[in-house]
Amino acid sequence: MPSPAPSQLPLLDQYGRVGTDLRVSLTDRCNLRCSYCMPAEGLDWLPTPGVLTDDEVVRLITIAVERLGVEQIRFTGGEPLIRRGFAGIVTRTAALKPRPRIAVTTNGLGLDKVAPALAAAGLDRVNVSLDTIRPDTFAVITRRDRLGDVVKGLEAAAAAGLNPVKVNAVLLRGHNEDQAPELLQWCLQRGYELRFIEQMPLDAQHGWSREAMVTADEILASLKLVFDLTQHPDERGSAPAELFLVDGGPATVGVIGSVTRPFCGDCDRVRLTADGQIRNCLFAREESDLRTALRRGADDEEIADRWRAAMWNKRPGHGIDDPSFLQPARPMSAIGG
Ligand code: SAM
Ligand code: SF4
């Protein structure tokens, strides 16, 4: 039996890691259908009464920041921009003391309309997911012909001062595996910081295979055909991306080898799903239910204690290479990517 989590402490686990980076999923719904994430017909969405209200989300964020030492809040989903109360949640998060850093991971649809309001509400950073700059490839991967809207969203984010704007890309064999250099060139020209992420076994359709995955080594090899890449001098710390200077810098590109170069030993993340479950890892197979405690009137300290206990049992690594590895029951879009 694992020993109990010590109380009156931050989000510590048995391996000495401390959770300071909270990913908050605001919805499991989405307006794209990326093939590596969900099927064309979508998924069985969470029933609305089960989804945390804005007040419940803000209460849990407040406990995380004020009692558990969380320093950064990243909103995600599903697609967080389709959550109606999003700007209000950002405003209330920015009012917390100490003020956390506030970021969002979004597919960029509609960002052109809300970027100024979100910046004014206190949003600091935005990561926009964009896997290709070719409209036809975009339409195949996301199953929607919306590249132009994402580009407008990126431009609006930069204009609103949400800098540096980051772009996340996943490469898929047979679709965009050969497009890494052109995507980097496009981002460099616009001042966006690009990060490639290895595809992970988190798709709802369970279609991931190690053989089909484009590895960090392959991504770097294809970039090096066009660019001179040198290891960034800064310590990687808990940041998952290995950073490289492009053609001597100062521009950079990152590669997140979640599968082949895991960073679990330095992980500082914890996740809250849209229905109020704590996940201590993307690949965790257990969740800890805070929603029930919240709705039966638990006080802040009880919730904080439940949260600490959930983190204490975080496993040392994701174990994708372990023969006993099992994909978690929930897909990425329901966990919060
Ligand atoms: N809808 C938003 C978006 O796409 O940015 C936020 C949620 S999405 C699940 C967060 C990130 O996870 C995106 O950058 C997406 O490309 C990435 N993602 C989704 N499924 C993935 C998978 N199986 N492997 C690696 N990354 C994945
Ligand atoms: Fe939606 Fe993001 Fe999943 Fe694409 S990756 S389907 S944008 S949640």
Coordinates of C-alpha atoms and ligand atoms in Angstrom, one line a residue:
M1 CA 0.0 0.0 0.0
P2 CA 1.4 3.5 -0.8
S3 CA 2.0 5.6 2.2
P4 CA -0.4 8.5 2.7
A5 CA 0.4 12.0 1.5
P6 CA 1.8 14.4 4.1
S7 CA -0.7 17.2 4.8
Q8 CA 0.1 20.9 4.8
L9 CA 2.4 20.5 1.8
P10 CA 2.2 21.4 -1.8
L11 CA 1.4 18.8 -4.5
L12 CA 4.3 16.4 -3.7
D13 CA 4.7 12.9 -4.9
Q14 CA 6.6 9.9 -3.6
Y15 CA 9.5 10.6 -6.0
G16 CA 10.0 14.2 -4.9
R17 CA 8.3 15.9 -7.8
V18 CA 6.1 18.9 -7.0
G19 CA 3.0 19.8 -9.1
T20 CA 3.1 23.5 -9.9
D21 CA 1.6 23.5 -13.4
L22 CA -2.2 22.9 -13.4
R23 CA -3.9 22.0 -16.7
V24 CA -7.6 22.8 -16.5
S25 CA -9.8 21.3 -19.1
L26 CA -12.9 23.5 -19.6
T27 CA -14.8 21.2 -21.9
D28 CA -14.4 17.9 -23.8
R29 CA -16.2 19.3 -26.8
C30 CA -14.4 20.5 -29.9
N31 CA -15.1 22.2 -33.3
L32 CA -12.3 20.3 -35.1
R33 CA -11.9 16.5 -35.5
C34 CA -8.2 15.9 -35.6
S35 CA -7.7 12.4 -36.8
Y36 CA -5.1 11.6 -34.1
C37 CA -7.4 12.9 -31.4
M38 CA -11.1 11.9 -32.1
P39 CA -13.2 10.2 -34.7
A40 CA -15.1 12.1 -37.5
E41 CA -18.4 11.7 -35.7
G42 CA -17.1 13.2 -32.4
L43 CA -17.5 11.5 -29.1
D44 CA -20.2 11.0 -26.4
W45 CA -19.7 14.4 -24.7
L46 CA -19.9 14.8 -21.0
P47 CA -23.4 15.5 -19.8
T48 CA -23.7 19.2 -19.0
P49 CA -24.7 18.7 -15.3
G50 CA -21.5 16.8 -14.8
V51 CA -19.3 19.6 -16.0
L52 CA -18.0 21.9 -13.4
T53 CA -19.6 25.3 -13.4
D54 CA -17.5 28.5 -13.7
D55 CA -17.7 29.0 -10.0
E56 CA -16.6 25.4 -9.3
V57 CA -13.7 25.7 -11.7
V58 CA -12.6 29.0 -10.1
R59 CA -12.9 27.5 -6.6
L60 CA -10.6 24.6 -7.4
I61 CA -8.1 26.9 -9.1
T62 CA -8.1 29.1 -6.0
I63 CA -7.4 26.1 -3.8
A64 CA -4.6 25.0 -6.1
V65 CA -3.0 28.5 -6.1
E66 CA -3.6 29.5 -2.5
R67 CA -3.1 26.3 -0.7
L68 CA -1.2 23.9 -2.9
G69 CA 1.5 26.2 -4.5
V70 CA 0.3 26.0 -8.1
E71 CA 2.1 28.7 -10.1
Q72 CA 0.8 28.2 -13.6
I73 CA -2.7 27.6 -15.0
R74 CA -3.1 26.3 -18.5
F75 CA -6.6 26.1 -19.9
T76 CA -7.3 23.4 -22.4
G77 CA -9.9 20.9 -23.5
G78 CA -11.5 19.8 -25.9
E79 CA -11.5 23.3 -27.3
P80 CA -11.4 25.8 -24.4
L81 CA -12.5 28.8 -26.5
I82 CA -15.9 27.3 -27.0
R83 CA -16.6 27.5 -23.2
R84 CA -18.9 30.5 -22.8
G85 CA -17.6 31.7 -19.5
F86 CA -13.9 31.5 -20.5
A87 CA -12.9 35.2 -20.3
G88 CA -14.6 35.5 -16.9
I89 CA -12.7 32.5 -15.6
V90 CA -9.5 34.1 -16.8
T91 CA -10.3 37.4 -15.1
R92 CA -11.0 35.6 -11.8
T93 CA -7.8 33.5 -12.1
A94 CA -5.8 36.6 -12.7
A95 CA -7.1 38.2 -9.5
L96 CA -5.7 35.4 -7.3
K97 CA -2.8 36.1 -5.0
P98 CA -0.1 35.1 -5.7
R99 CA -1.1 35.7 -9.3
P100 CA -0.5 32.5 -11.4
R101 CA 0.8 32.6 -15.0
I102 CA -2.1 32.0 -17.2
A103 CA -2.0 30.3 -20.6
V104 CA -4.3 28.5 -23.0
T105 CA -3.8 25.7 -25.5
T106 CA -6.3 26.2 -28.4
N107 CA -6.9 25.2 -31.9
G108 CA -7.1 28.9 -32.7
L109 CA -10.7 28.9 -34.1
G110 CA -12.4 32.1 -33.0
L111 CA -9.2 33.4 -31.4
D112 CA -9.3 36.4 -33.8
K113 CA -12.4 37.6 -32.1
V114 CA -11.5 37.0 -28.5
A115 CA -7.7 37.5 -28.3
P116 CA -7.9 41.2 -27.2
A117 CA -10.6 40.5 -24.5
L118 CA -8.6 37.5 -23.2
A119 CA -5.4 39.6 -23.0
A120 CA -7.3 42.3 -21.2
A121 CA -8.7 39.6 -18.8
G122 CA -5.2 38.6 -17.9
L123 CA -4.2 35.8 -20.3
D124 CA -0.4 35.8 -20.6
R125 CA 0.3 33.2 -23.2
V126 CA -1.3 31.2 -26.0
N127 CA -0.3 27.9 -27.7
V128 CA -2.1 27.4 -31.0
S129 CA -2.1 23.9 -32.4
L130 CA -1.3 23.9 -36.1
D131 CA 0.1 20.8 -37.9
T132 CA 0.4 22.1 -41.4
I133 CA 0.2 25.3 -43.5
R134 CA -1.2 23.5 -46.5
P135 CA -5.0 24.0 -46.7
D136 CA -5.6 20.5 -48.2
T137 CA -3.5 18.7 -45.5
F138 CA -5.2 20.8 -42.8
A139 CA -8.6 19.8 -44.1
V140 CA -7.6 16.1 -44.1
I141 CA -6.0 16.1 -40.7
T142 CA -8.7 18.1 -38.9
R143 CA -11.6 17.1 -41.1
R144 CA -12.5 20.8 -41.4
D145 CA -11.5 23.4 -44.0
R146 CA -10.5 26.1 -41.4
L147 CA -6.8 26.8 -41.9
G148 CA -7.6 30.5 -42.7
D149 CA -9.3 30.9 -39.4
V150 CA -6.4 29.5 -37.4
V151 CA -4.0 31.8 -39.2
K152 CA -6.3 34.8 -38.4
G153 CA -6.3 33.6 -34.7
L154 CA -2.5 33.5 -34.6
E155 CA -2.2 37.0 -36.0
A156 CA -4.8 38.3 -33.5
A157 CA -3.0 36.7 -30.6
A158 CA 0.3 38.4 -31.6
A159 CA -1.4 41.7 -32.2
A160 CA -3.0 41.4 -28.7
G161 CA 0.4 41.1 -27.1
L162 CA 0.1 37.4 -26.2
N163 CA 3.7 36.9 -27.0
P164 CA 5.6 34.8 -27.7
V165 CA 2.9 33.0 -29.6
K166 CA 3.7 29.3 -29.6
V167 CA 2.6 26.8 -32.2
N168 CA 2.3 23.1 -31.4
A169 CA 2.5 20.6 -34.2
V170 CA 2.0 16.8 -34.4
L171 CA 3.5 15.1 -37.5
L172 CA 1.6 12.1 -38.9
R173 CA 3.0 9.6 -41.3
G174 CA 1.5 9.8 -44.7
H175 CA 0.0 13.3 -44.1
N176 CA 2.5 15.9 -43.0
E177 CA 5.6 14.0 -42.0
D178 CA 7.6 15.8 -44.7
Q179 CA 6.3 19.3 -43.8
A180 CA 8.4 20.1 -40.7
P181 CA 10.8 22.5 -42.4
E182 CA 8.1 24.5 -44.2
L183 CA 6.1 24.8 -41.0
L184 CA 9.2 26.0 -39.2
Q185 CA 10.0 28.5 -41.9
W186 CA 6.5 29.9 -41.8
C187 CA 6.6 30.3 -38.0
L188 CA 10.1 31.9 -38.1
Q189 CA 8.8 34.5 -40.6
R190 CA 6.0 35.4 -38.2
G191 CA 7.9 35.2 -34.9
Y192 CA 5.9 32.2 -33.6
E193 CA 7.8 29.7 -31.5
L194 CA 7.2 26.2 -32.9
R195 CA 7.2 22.9 -30.9
F196 CA 6.8 19.5 -32.5
I197 CA 5.1 16.9 -30.2
E198 CA 5.4 13.2 -30.8
Q199 CA 2.0 11.5 -31.3
M200 CA 0.9 9.8 -28.1
P201 CA -1.4 6.8 -27.5
L202 CA -4.3 9.0 -26.4
D203 CA -6.6 9.0 -29.3
A204 CA -10.2 7.9 -28.8
Q205 CA -10.0 5.4 -31.6
H206 CA -7.0 3.6 -30.2
G207 CA -5.3 3.9 -33.6
W208 CA -1.8 4.9 -32.3
S209 CA 1.1 2.6 -33.1
R210 CA 4.7 3.0 -32.2
E211 CA 5.7 2.1 -35.8
A212 CA 3.5 4.8 -37.4
M213 CA 4.6 7.5 -34.9
V214 CA 7.0 10.1 -36.3
T215 CA 9.8 10.1 -33.7
A216 CA 11.7 13.1 -32.3
D217 CA 14.8 11.8 -34.1
E218 CA 13.0 11.8 -37.4
I219 CA 11.7 15.3 -36.9
L220 CA 15.1 16.6 -36.0
A221 CA 16.7 14.8 -39.0
S222 CA 14.2 16.4 -41.4
L223 CA 14.7 19.9 -39.9
K224 CA 18.5 19.5 -40.1
L225 CA 18.3 19.0 -43.9
V226 CA 17.3 22.7 -44.1
F227 CA 18.3 24.4 -40.9
D228 CA 21.4 24.4 -38.7
L229 CA 20.2 23.3 -35.2
T230 CA 22.3 23.6 -32.1
Q231 CA 21.3 22.7 -28.5
H232 CA 19.9 25.7 -26.7
P233 CA 22.3 26.7 -23.8
D234 CA 19.5 27.0 -21.2
E235 CA 18.7 24.2 -18.8
R236 CA 15.7 22.2 -19.9
G237 CA 14.4 22.0 -16.3
S238 CA 10.8 20.7 -16.1
A239 CA 10.0 22.0 -19.6
P240 CA 9.2 19.0 -21.9
A241 CA 10.6 20.6 -25.1
E242 CA 14.2 20.1 -26.0
L243 CA 15.0 23.5 -27.4
F244 CA 17.3 24.2 -30.4
L245 CA 18.7 27.4 -31.7
V246 CA 17.8 27.8 -35.4
D247 CA 20.7 28.9 -37.6
G248 CA 22.5 30.3 -34.6
G249 CA 19.5 31.9 -33.0
P250 CA 17.9 33.8 -31.4
A251 CA 14.9 31.9 -33.0
T252 CA 14.3 28.5 -31.5
V253 CA 12.4 25.3 -32.3
G254 CA 11.4 22.7 -29.7
V255 CA 10.9 19.0 -30.0
I256 CA 8.8 17.2 -27.3
G257 CA 9.7 13.5 -27.5
S258 CA 7.0 12.5 -25.0
V259 CA 7.3 8.8 -26.1
T260 CA 10.9 8.3 -27.1
R261 CA 12.5 10.9 -24.8
P262 CA 10.2 11.0 -21.8
F263 CA 10.6 13.8 -19.2
C264 CA 8.5 12.1 -16.5
G265 CA 11.3 12.4 -13.9
D266 CA 11.0 16.2 -14.0
C267 CA 7.2 16.4 -14.5
D268 CA 5.6 19.3 -12.6
R269 CA 2.1 18.8 -14.1
V270 CA -1.3 18.0 -12.7
R271 CA -4.6 17.9 -14.5
L272 CA -8.2 18.8 -13.7
T273 CA -10.8 17.4 -16.1
A274 CA -13.9 19.3 -17.1
D275 CA -16.0 17.0 -14.8
G276 CA -13.8 17.7 -11.7
Q277 CA -11.5 14.7 -11.7
I278 CA -7.8 15.1 -10.8
R279 CA -5.4 13.2 -12.9
N280 CA -1.8 13.1 -11.7
C281 CA -0.6 12.1 -15.2
L282 CA -1.9 12.1 -18.8
F283 CA -1.5 8.4 -18.8
A284 CA -2.9 7.7 -15.3
R285 CA -5.5 5.0 -15.2
E286 CA -7.1 6.3 -12.0
E287 CA -8.7 9.6 -11.3
S288 CA -9.6 11.3 -8.0
D289 CA -13.0 12.8 -7.8
L290 CA -13.1 16.3 -6.4
R291 CA -16.5 17.2 -7.9
T292 CA -18.4 15.0 -5.5
A293 CA -16.6 16.5 -2.5
L294 CA -17.1 20.0 -3.9
R295 CA -20.9 19.4 -4.4
R296 CA -21.5 17.9 -0.9
G297 CA -20.0 21.0 0.7
A298 CA -16.5 19.9 1.6
D299 CA -14.3 22.8 2.9
D300 CA -11.2 24.0 1.1
E301 CA -8.8 22.0 3.4
E302 CA -10.6 18.7 2.7
I303 CA -10.4 19.3 -1.0
A304 CA -6.7 20.3 -0.7
D305 CA -6.0 17.1 1.2
R306 CA -7.8 15.0 -1.4
W307 CA -5.8 16.7 -4.1
R308 CA -2.5 16.1 -2.2
A309 CA -3.4 12.4 -1.8
A310 CA -4.1 12.1 -5.5
M311 CA -0.7 13.5 -6.4
W312 CA 1.2 11.5 -3.8
N313 CA 0.4 8.3 -5.8
K314 CA 1.7 9.6 -9.2
R315 CA 3.6 6.9 -10.9
P316 CA 7.3 7.4 -11.8
G317 CA 6.7 7.3 -15.5
H318 CA 4.2 6.8 -18.3
G319 CA 5.5 3.3 -19.1
I320 CA 4.5 3.4 -22.8
D321 CA 7.4 1.1 -23.5
D322 CA 6.4 -1.3 -20.8
P323 CA 4.7 -4.5 -22.1
S324 CA 1.9 -4.0 -19.5
F325 CA 1.2 -0.4 -20.7
L326 CA -2.6 0.2 -21.1
Q327 CA -3.9 3.3 -22.8
P328 CA -6.0 5.3 -20.3
A329 CA -9.8 4.9 -20.6
R330 CA -10.3 8.6 -21.5
P331 CA -8.9 10.1 -24.7
M332 CA -6.8 13.3 -24.7
S333 CA -9.7 15.5 -25.6
A334 CA -11.5 14.4 -22.4
I335 CA -8.5 14.6 -20.2
G336 CA -7.2 18.0 -21.3
G337 CA -4.2 18.0 -23.5
Ligands
SAM1 N1 -8.2 21.8 -28.8 C1 -7.1 22.4 -28.3 C2 -5.9 22.2 -29.2 O1 -6.0 21.4 -30.2 O2 -4.9 22.9 -29.0 C3 -6.7 21.9 -26.9 C4 -6.8 20.5 -26.6 S1 -5.8 19.4 -27.6 C5 -6.2 17.8 -27.0 C6 -4.2 19.8 -26.9 C7 -3.0 19.4 -27.7 O3 -2.9 18.0 -27.8 C8 -3.0 19.8 -29.2 O4 -1.8 20.5 -29.5 C9 -3.1 18.5 -30.0 O5 -2.4 18.6 -31.2 C10 -2.5 17.6 -29.0 N2 -2.9 16.2 -29.2 C11 -4.1 15.7 -29.3 N3 -4.0 14.3 -29.5 C12 -2.7 14.0 -29.4 C13 -2.0 12.8 -29.5 N4 -2.6 11.6 -29.6 N5 -0.7 12.8 -29.4 C14 0.0 14.0 -29.2 N6 -0.6 15.2 -29.1 C15 -2.0 15.2 -29.2
SF4_2 FE1 -10.1 19.3 -31.0 FE2 -7.6 19.8 -30.1 FE3 -8.5 17.3 -30.4 FE4 -8.0 18.7 -32.5 S1 -6.5 18.1 -30.9 S2 -9.8 17.4 -32.2 S3 -8.6 20.7 -31.9 S4 -9.3 18.8 -29.0

